[in-house]
Tab-separated table of C-alpha atoms in Angstrom:
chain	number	residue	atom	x	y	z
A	282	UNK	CA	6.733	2.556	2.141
A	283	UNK	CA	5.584	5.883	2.462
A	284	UNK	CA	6.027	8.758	4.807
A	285	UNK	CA	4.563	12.432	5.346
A	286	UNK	CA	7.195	15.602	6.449
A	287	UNK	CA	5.810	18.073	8.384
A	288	UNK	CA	7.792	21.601	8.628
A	289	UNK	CA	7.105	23.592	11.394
A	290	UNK	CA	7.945	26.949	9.916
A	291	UNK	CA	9.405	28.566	12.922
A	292	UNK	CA	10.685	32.468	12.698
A	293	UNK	CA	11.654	34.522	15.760
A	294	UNK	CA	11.363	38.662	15.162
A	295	UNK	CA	13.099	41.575	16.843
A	296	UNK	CA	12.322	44.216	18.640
A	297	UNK	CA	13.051	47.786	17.333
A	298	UNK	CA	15.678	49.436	19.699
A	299	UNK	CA	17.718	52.849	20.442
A	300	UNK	CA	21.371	52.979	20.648
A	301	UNK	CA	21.504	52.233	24.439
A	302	UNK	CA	19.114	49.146	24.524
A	303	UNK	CA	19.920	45.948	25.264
A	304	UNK	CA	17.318	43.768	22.987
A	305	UNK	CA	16.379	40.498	23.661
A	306	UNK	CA	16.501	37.796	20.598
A	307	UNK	CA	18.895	40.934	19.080
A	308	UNK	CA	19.928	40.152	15.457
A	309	UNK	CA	21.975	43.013	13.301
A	310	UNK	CA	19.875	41.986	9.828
A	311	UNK	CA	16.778	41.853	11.174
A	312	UNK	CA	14.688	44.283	13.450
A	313	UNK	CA	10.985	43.444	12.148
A	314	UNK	CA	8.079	42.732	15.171
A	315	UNK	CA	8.468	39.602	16.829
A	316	UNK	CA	6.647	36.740	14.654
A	317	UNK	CA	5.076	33.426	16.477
A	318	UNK	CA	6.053	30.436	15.249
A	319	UNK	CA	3.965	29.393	12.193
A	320	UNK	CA	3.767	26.084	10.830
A	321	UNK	CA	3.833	24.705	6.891
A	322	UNK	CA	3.343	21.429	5.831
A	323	UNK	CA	4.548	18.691	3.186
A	324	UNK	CA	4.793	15.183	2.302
A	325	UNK	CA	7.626	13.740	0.701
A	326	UNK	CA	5.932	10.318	0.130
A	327	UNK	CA	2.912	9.084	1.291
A	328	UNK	CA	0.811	5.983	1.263
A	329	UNK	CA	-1.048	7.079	-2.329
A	330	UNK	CA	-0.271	8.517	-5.333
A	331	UNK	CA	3.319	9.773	-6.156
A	332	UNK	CA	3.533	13.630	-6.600
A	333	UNK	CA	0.680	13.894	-3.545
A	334	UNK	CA	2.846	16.193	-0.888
A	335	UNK	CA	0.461	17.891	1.550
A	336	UNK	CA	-0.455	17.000	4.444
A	337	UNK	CA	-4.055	18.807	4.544
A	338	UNK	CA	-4.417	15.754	1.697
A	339	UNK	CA	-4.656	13.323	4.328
A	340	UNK	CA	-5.673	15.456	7.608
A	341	UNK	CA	-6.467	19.059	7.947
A	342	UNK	CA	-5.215	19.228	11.771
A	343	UNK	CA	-2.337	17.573	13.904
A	344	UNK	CA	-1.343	17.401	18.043
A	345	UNK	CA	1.628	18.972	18.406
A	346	UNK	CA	4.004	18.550	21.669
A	347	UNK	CA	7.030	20.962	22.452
A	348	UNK	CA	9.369	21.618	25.902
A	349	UNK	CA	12.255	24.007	25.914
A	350	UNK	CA	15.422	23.846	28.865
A	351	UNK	CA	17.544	27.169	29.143
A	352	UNK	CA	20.725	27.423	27.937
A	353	UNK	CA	21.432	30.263	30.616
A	354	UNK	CA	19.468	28.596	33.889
A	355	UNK	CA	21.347	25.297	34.448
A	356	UNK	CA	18.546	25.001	37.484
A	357	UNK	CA	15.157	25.598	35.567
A	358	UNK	CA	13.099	22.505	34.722
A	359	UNK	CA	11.740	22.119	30.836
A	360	UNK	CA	8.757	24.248	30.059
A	361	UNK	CA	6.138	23.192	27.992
A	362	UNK	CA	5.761	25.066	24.819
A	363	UNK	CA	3.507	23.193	23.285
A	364	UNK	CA	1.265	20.336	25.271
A	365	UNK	CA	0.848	20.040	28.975
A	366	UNK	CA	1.467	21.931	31.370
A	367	UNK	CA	5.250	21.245	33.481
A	368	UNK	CA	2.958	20.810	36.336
A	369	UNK	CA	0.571	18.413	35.425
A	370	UNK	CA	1.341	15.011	36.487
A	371	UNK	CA	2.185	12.079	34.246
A	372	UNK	CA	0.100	10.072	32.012
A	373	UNK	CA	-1.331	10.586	28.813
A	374	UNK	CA	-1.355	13.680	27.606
A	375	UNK	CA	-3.116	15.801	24.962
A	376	UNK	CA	-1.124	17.683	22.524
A	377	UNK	CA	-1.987	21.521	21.213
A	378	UNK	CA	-4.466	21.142	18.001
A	379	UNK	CA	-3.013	23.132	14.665
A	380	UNK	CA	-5.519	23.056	12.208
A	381	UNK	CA	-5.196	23.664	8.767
A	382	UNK	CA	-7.024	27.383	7.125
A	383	UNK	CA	-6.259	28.197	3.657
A	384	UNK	CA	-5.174	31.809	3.011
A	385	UNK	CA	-5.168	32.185	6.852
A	386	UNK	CA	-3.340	35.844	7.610
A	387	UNK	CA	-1.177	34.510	10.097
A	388	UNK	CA	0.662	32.492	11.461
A	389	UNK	CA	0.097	30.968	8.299
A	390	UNK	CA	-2.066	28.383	7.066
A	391	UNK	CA	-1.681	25.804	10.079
A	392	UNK	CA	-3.152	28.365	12.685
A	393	UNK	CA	-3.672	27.795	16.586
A	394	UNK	CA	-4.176	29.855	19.926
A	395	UNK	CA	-2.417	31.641	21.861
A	396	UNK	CA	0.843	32.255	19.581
A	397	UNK	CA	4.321	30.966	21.021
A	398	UNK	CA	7.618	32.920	20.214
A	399	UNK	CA	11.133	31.524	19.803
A	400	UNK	CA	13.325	31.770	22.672
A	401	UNK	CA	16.937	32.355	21.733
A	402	UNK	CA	18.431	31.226	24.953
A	403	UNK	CA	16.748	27.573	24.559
A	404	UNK	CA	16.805	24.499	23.268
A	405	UNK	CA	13.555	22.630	21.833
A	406	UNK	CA	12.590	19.005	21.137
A	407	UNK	CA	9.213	18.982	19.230
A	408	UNK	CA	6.815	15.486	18.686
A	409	UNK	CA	3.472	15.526	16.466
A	410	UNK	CA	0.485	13.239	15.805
A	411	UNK	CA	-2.121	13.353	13.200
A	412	UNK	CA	-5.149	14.155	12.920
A	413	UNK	CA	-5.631	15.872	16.229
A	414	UNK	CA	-8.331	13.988	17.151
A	415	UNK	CA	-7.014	10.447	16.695
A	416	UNK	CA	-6.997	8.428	19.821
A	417	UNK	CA	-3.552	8.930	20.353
A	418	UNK	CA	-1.932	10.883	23.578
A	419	UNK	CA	2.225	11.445	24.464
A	420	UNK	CA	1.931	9.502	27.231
A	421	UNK	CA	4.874	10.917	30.121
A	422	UNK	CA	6.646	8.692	32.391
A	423	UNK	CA	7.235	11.437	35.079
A	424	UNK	CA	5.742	14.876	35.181
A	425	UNK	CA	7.842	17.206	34.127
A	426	UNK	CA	10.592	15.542	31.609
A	427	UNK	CA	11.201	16.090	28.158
A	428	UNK	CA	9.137	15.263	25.236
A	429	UNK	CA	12.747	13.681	24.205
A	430	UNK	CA	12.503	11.486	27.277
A	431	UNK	CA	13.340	8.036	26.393
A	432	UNK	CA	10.297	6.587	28.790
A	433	UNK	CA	7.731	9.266	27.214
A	434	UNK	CA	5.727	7.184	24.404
A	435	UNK	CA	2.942	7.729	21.853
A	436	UNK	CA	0.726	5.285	22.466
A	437	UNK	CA	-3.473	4.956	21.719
A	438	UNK	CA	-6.087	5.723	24.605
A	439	UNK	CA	-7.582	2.703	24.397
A	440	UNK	CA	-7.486	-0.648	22.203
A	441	UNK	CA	-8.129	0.757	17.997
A	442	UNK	CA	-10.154	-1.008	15.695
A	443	UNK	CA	-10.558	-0.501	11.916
A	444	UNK	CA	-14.212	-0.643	10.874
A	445	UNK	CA	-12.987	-1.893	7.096
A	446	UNK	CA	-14.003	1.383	5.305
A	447	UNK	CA	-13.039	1.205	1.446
A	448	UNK	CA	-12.594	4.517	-0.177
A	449	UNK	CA	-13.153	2.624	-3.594
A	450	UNK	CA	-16.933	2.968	-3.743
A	451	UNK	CA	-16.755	2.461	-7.634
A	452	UNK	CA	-13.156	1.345	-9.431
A	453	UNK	CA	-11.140	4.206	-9.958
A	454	UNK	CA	-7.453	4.741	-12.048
A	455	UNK	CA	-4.625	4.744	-10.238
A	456	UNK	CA	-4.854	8.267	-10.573
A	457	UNK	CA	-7.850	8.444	-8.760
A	458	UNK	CA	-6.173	7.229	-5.546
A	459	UNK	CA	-6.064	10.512	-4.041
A	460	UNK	CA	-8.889	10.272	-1.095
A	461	UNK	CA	-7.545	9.993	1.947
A	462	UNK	CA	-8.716	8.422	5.541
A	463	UNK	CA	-9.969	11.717	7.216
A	464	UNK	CA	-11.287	9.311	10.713
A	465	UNK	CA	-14.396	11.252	11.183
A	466	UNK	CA	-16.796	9.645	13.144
A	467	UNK	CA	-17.749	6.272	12.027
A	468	UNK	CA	-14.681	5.855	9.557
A	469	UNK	CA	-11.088	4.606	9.499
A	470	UNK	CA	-8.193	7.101	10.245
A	471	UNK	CA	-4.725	6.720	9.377
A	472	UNK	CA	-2.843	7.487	11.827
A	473	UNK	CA	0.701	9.227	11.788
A	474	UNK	CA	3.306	10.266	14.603
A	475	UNK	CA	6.028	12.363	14.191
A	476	UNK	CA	9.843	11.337	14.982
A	477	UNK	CA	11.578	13.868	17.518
A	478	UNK	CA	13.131	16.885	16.490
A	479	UNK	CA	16.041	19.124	18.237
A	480	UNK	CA	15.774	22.668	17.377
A	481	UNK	CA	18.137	25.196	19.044
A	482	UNK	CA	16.231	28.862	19.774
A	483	UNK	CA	19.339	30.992	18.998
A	484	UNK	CA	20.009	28.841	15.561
A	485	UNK	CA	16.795	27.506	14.985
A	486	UNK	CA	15.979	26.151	10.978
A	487	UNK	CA	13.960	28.326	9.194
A	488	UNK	CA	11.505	25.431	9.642
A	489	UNK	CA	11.505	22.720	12.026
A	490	UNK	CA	11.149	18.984	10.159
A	491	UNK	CA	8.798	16.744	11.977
A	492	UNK	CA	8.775	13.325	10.037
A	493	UNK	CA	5.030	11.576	10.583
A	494	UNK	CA	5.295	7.727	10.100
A	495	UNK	CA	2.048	5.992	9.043
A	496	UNK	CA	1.293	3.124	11.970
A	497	UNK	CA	-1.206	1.357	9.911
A	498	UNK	CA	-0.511	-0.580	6.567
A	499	UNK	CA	-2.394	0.110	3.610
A	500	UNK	CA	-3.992	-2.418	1.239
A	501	UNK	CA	-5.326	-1.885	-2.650
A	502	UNK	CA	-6.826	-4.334	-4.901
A	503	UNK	CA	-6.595	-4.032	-8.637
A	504	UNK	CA	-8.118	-6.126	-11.221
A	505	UNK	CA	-7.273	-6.294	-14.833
A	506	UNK	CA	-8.368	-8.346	-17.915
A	507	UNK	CA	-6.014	-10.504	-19.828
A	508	UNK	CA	-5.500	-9.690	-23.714
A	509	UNK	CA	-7.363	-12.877	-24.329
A	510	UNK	CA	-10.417	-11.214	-23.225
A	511	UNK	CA	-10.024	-8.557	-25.132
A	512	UNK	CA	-13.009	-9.140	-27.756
A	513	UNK	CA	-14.985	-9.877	-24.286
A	514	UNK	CA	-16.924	-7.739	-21.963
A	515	UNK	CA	-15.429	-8.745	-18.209
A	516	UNK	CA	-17.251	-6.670	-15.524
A	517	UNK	CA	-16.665	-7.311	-12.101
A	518	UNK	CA	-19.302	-7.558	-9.697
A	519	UNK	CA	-18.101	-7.784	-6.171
A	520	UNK	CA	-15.208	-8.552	-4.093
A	521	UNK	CA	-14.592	-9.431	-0.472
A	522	UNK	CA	-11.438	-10.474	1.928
A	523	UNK	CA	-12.112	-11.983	4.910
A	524	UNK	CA	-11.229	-12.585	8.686
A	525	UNK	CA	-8.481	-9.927	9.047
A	526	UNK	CA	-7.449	-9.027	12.747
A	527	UNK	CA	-8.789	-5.599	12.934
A	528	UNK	CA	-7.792	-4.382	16.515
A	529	UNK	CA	-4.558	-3.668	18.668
A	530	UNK	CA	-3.120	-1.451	21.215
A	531	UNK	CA	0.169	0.724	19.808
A	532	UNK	CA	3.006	1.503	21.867
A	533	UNK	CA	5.752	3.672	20.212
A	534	UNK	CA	8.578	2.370	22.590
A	535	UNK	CA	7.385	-1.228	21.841
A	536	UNK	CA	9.376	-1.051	18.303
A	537	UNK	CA	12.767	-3.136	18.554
A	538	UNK	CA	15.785	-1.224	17.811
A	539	UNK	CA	17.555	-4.270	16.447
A	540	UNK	CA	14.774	-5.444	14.144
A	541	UNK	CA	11.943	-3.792	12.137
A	542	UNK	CA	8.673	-4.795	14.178
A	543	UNK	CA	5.756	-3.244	14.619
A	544	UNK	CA	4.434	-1.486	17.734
A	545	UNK	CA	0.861	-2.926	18.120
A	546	UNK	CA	0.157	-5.420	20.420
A	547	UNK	CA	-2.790	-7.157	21.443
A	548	UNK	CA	-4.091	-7.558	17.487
A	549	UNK	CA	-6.855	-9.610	17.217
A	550	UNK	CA	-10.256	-9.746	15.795
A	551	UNK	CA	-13.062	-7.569	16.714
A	552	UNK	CA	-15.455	-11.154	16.983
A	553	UNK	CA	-14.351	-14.636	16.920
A	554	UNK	CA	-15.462	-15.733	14.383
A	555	UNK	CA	-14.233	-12.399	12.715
A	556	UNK	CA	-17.265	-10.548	11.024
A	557	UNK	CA	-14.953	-7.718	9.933
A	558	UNK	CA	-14.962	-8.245	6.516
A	559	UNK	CA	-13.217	-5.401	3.445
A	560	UNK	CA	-15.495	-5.329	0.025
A	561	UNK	CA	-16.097	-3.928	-2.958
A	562	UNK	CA	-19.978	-4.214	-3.753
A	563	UNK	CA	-20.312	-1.054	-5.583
A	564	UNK	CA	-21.472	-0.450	-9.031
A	565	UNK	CA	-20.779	-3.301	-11.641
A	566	UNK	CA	-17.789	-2.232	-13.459
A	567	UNK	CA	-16.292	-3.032	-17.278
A	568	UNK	CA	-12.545	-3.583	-17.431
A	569	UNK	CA	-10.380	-1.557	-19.633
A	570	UNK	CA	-8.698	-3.597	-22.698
A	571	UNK	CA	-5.361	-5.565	-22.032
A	572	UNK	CA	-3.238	-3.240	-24.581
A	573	UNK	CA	-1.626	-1.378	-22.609
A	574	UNK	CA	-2.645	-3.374	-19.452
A	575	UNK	CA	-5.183	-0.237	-17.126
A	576	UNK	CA	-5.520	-2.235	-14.027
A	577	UNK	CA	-8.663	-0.684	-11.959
A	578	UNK	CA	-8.344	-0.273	-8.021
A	579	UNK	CA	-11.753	-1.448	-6.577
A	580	UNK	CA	-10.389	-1.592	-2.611
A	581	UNK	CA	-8.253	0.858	-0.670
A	582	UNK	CA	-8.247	-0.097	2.578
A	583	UNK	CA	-6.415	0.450	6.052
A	584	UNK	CA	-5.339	-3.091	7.691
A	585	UNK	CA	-4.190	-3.777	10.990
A	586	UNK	CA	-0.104	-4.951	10.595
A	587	UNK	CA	-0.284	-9.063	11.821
A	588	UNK	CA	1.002	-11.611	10.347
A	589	UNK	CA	-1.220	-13.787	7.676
A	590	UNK	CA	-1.723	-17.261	8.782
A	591	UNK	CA	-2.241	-19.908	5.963
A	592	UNK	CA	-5.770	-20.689	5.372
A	593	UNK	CA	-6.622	-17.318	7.743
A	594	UNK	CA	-7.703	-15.206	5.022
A	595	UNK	CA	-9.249	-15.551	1.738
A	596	UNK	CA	-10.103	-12.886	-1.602
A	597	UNK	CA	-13.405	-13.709	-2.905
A	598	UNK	CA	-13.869	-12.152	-6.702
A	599	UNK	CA	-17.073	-12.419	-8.481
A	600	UNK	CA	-17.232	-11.084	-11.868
A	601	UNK	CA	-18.854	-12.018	-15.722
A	602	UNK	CA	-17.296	-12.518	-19.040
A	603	UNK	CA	-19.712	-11.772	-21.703
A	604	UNK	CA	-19.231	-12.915	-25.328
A	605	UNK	CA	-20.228	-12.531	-29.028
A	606	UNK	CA	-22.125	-9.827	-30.258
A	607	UNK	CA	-26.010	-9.374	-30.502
A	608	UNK	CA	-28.711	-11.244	-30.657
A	609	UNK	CA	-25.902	-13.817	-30.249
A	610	UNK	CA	-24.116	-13.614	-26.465
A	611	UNK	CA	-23.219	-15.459	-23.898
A	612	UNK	CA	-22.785	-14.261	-20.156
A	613	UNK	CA	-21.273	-16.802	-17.777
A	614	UNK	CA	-20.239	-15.805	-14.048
A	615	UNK	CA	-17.408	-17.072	-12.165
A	616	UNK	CA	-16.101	-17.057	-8.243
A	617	UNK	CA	-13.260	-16.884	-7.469
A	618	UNK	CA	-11.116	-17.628	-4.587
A	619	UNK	CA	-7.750	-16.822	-3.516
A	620	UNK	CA	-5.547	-17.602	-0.068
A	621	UNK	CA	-4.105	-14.134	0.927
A	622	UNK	CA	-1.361	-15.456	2.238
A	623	UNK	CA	-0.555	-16.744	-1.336
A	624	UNK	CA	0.118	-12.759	-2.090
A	625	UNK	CA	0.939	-11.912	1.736
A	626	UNK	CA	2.772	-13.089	4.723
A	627	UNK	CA	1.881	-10.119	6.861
A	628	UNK	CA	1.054	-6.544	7.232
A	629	UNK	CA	3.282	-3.942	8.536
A	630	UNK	CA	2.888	-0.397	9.404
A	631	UNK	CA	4.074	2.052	6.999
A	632	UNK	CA	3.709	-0.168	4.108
A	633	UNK	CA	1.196	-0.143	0.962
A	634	UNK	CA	0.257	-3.097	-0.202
A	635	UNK	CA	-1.283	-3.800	-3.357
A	636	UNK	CA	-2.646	-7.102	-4.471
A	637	UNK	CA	-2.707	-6.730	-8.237
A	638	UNK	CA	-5.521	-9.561	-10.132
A	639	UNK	CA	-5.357	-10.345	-13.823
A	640	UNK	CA	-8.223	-12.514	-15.326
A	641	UNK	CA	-6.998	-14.780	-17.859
A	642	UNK	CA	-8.846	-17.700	-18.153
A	643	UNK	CA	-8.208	-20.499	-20.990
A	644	UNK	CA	-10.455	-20.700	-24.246
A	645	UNK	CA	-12.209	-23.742	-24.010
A	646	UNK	CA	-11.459	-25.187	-27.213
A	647	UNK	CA	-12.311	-28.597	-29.424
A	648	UNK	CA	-10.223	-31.424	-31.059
A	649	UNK	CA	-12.924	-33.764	-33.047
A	650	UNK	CA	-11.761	-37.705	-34.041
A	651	UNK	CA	-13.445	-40.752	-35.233
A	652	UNK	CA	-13.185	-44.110	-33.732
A	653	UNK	CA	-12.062	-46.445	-36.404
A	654	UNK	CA	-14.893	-49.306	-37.151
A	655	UNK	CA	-14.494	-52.093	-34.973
A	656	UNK	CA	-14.276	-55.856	-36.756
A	657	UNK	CA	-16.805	-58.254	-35.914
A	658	UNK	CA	-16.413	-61.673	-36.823
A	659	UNK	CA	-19.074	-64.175	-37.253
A	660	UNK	CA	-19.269	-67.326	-36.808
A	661	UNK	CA	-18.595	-69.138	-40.182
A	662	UNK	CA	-21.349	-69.999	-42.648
A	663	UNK	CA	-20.558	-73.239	-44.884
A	664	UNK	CA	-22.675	-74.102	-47.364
């Protein structure tokens, strides 16, 4: 399972005062300009490689919601800090866009427009979604409330399917993994929402901890040779999984508290029969030797979380074994075919799944024995 952090790095200056000014957001240790809140990003764990932490890895912008209530004004309604408008009326709503500049003088490197400031007589609930342009939306129950209202939900603007992009377009090391889905136009997107977070203005954290929460699963395929093959040449040529549902409708509140679901509904297949369809068919590639065992990835793949039916789903590999050495060789090619549900039972978000393949086929081998000579008898001869 793996998860990005996002810290929303969240400062509130003073203003410089004489001895018979009352200051607002007056603190004795500090009395620098007021600063607007900047934002700074990291990734515990994520869906790829171990040691990966940012989240500009995966998406270079995010939709951020905020409200604030006084802590003086029992009577004033939540304000929008971030988001829509307190006056707009409910429904789905987009969030403000923070996108990612390097070096960026200020705020810092997550930028946006117009700058908001820390009140210190407020409290704050912030939510997040990324990227920014995902077809997510905070959707609001009544206008007005919270973005800590129970009834407010993340949910997608309309029903989300995966097109089956593979990032693998030739096998990489595990290393290699680092490629993540961006969603631009025409590709897959994995999609993240943030849990909510309770700041207080006149305590606030130094930075403000969104956790994102993948809502797709993840799936890898490796391949690897068997040290029976090592003396042989073993590329593989393509590989392909088939009839996958592909498209859903998510719904935050649909999770069950009780029970670890997921929160698509409606998952299906984008054609019946399904034509959505996750391969490799990129350049023919050599395994590594069995000692020590280098598995190569060859798919990396966002999946819809369902369950796996038996018989739904199959792996198709298609790959050569070449032995000897020249002029004498032989090169033989093999399919084969494997029931995904053999590996997996289902798909759900948050996870990465790896299906992990290891040739190792049998030496055909010979045992030679002669038949003993079978008695005839003839009829007897007298003379």
């Amino acid at each position: 399972m793996k998860k990005s952090y996002l810290i929303l790095a969240a400062v509130a200056g003073l203003l410089a005062s004489c001895s018979n000014e009352v200051l607002v957001d007056e603190a004795a240790s500090n009395t620098s300009a007021p600063r607007a809140i900047g934002f700074s990003t990291f990734s515990e764990k994520a869906t790829r490689t171990p040691g990966d932490y940012d989240l500009e890895d995966y998406h270079n912008t995010f939709a951020v919601y905020a409200t604030k209530k006084s802590t003086v004004d029992a009577s004033a309604a939540e304000q929008y800090v971030f988001g829509d408008d307190a006056s707009t009326a409910a429904g789905q709503k987009a969030g403000t866009t923070v996108t990612f500049n390097a070096g960026a003088a200020a705020p810092n490197d997550w930028t946006y427009s117009p700058y908001r400031y820390w009140d210190k007589q407020a409290t704050y609930y912030f939510r997040a979604y990324a990227p920014a342009a995902a077809p997510l939306a905070l959707s609001y129950a009544a206008a007005g409330n919270a973005v800590n209202a129970a009834a407010n939900d993340f949910v997608t603007t309309a029903a989300y399917a995966l097109v089956g992009q593979n990032l693998q377009g030739a096998a990489a090391t595990e290393a290699e993994i680092l490629t993540g889905f961006t969603g631009a136009s025409g590709e897959d997107c994995d999609l993240m929402i943030s849990d909510v977070v309770y700041e207080e203005g006149a305590a606030h954290n130094a930075d403000v901890n969104l956790v994102f929460k993948h809502i797709l699963a993840k799936l890898n395929v490796t391949v690897a040779k068997a040290a029976v093959l090592d003396a042989a040449k073993v590329n593989v040529k393509t590989i392909t999984i088939n009839n996958l549902k592909n498209q859903g409708e998510f719904s935050d509140n649909a999770y069950d508290g009780g029970t670890y679901t997921t929160g698509w509904s409606n998952v299906d297949y984008s054609a019946t029969p399904s034509t959505y369809v996750l391969a490799y068919n990129g350049t023919e590639t050599t395994l590594n030797a069995s000692t020590p065992v280098k598995p190569k990835y060859f798919i990396e793949s966002l999946v819809m979380p369902q369950v796996i039916a038996d018989g739904q789903s199959t792996v198709t590999l298609v790959y050569t074994i070449e032995t000897g050495t020249a002029p004498s060789t032989h090169l033989e090619q093999y399919t084969a075919t494997i029931d995904l549900q053999d590996a997996f039972t289902s798909f759900f978000d948050r996870y990465n799944y790896t299906l992990n393949i290891t040739i190792q086929p049998e030496v055909i081998t010979f045992d030679a024995g002669v038949s003993a000579w079978s008695n005839f008898s003839a009829n007897q001869i007298i003379l």
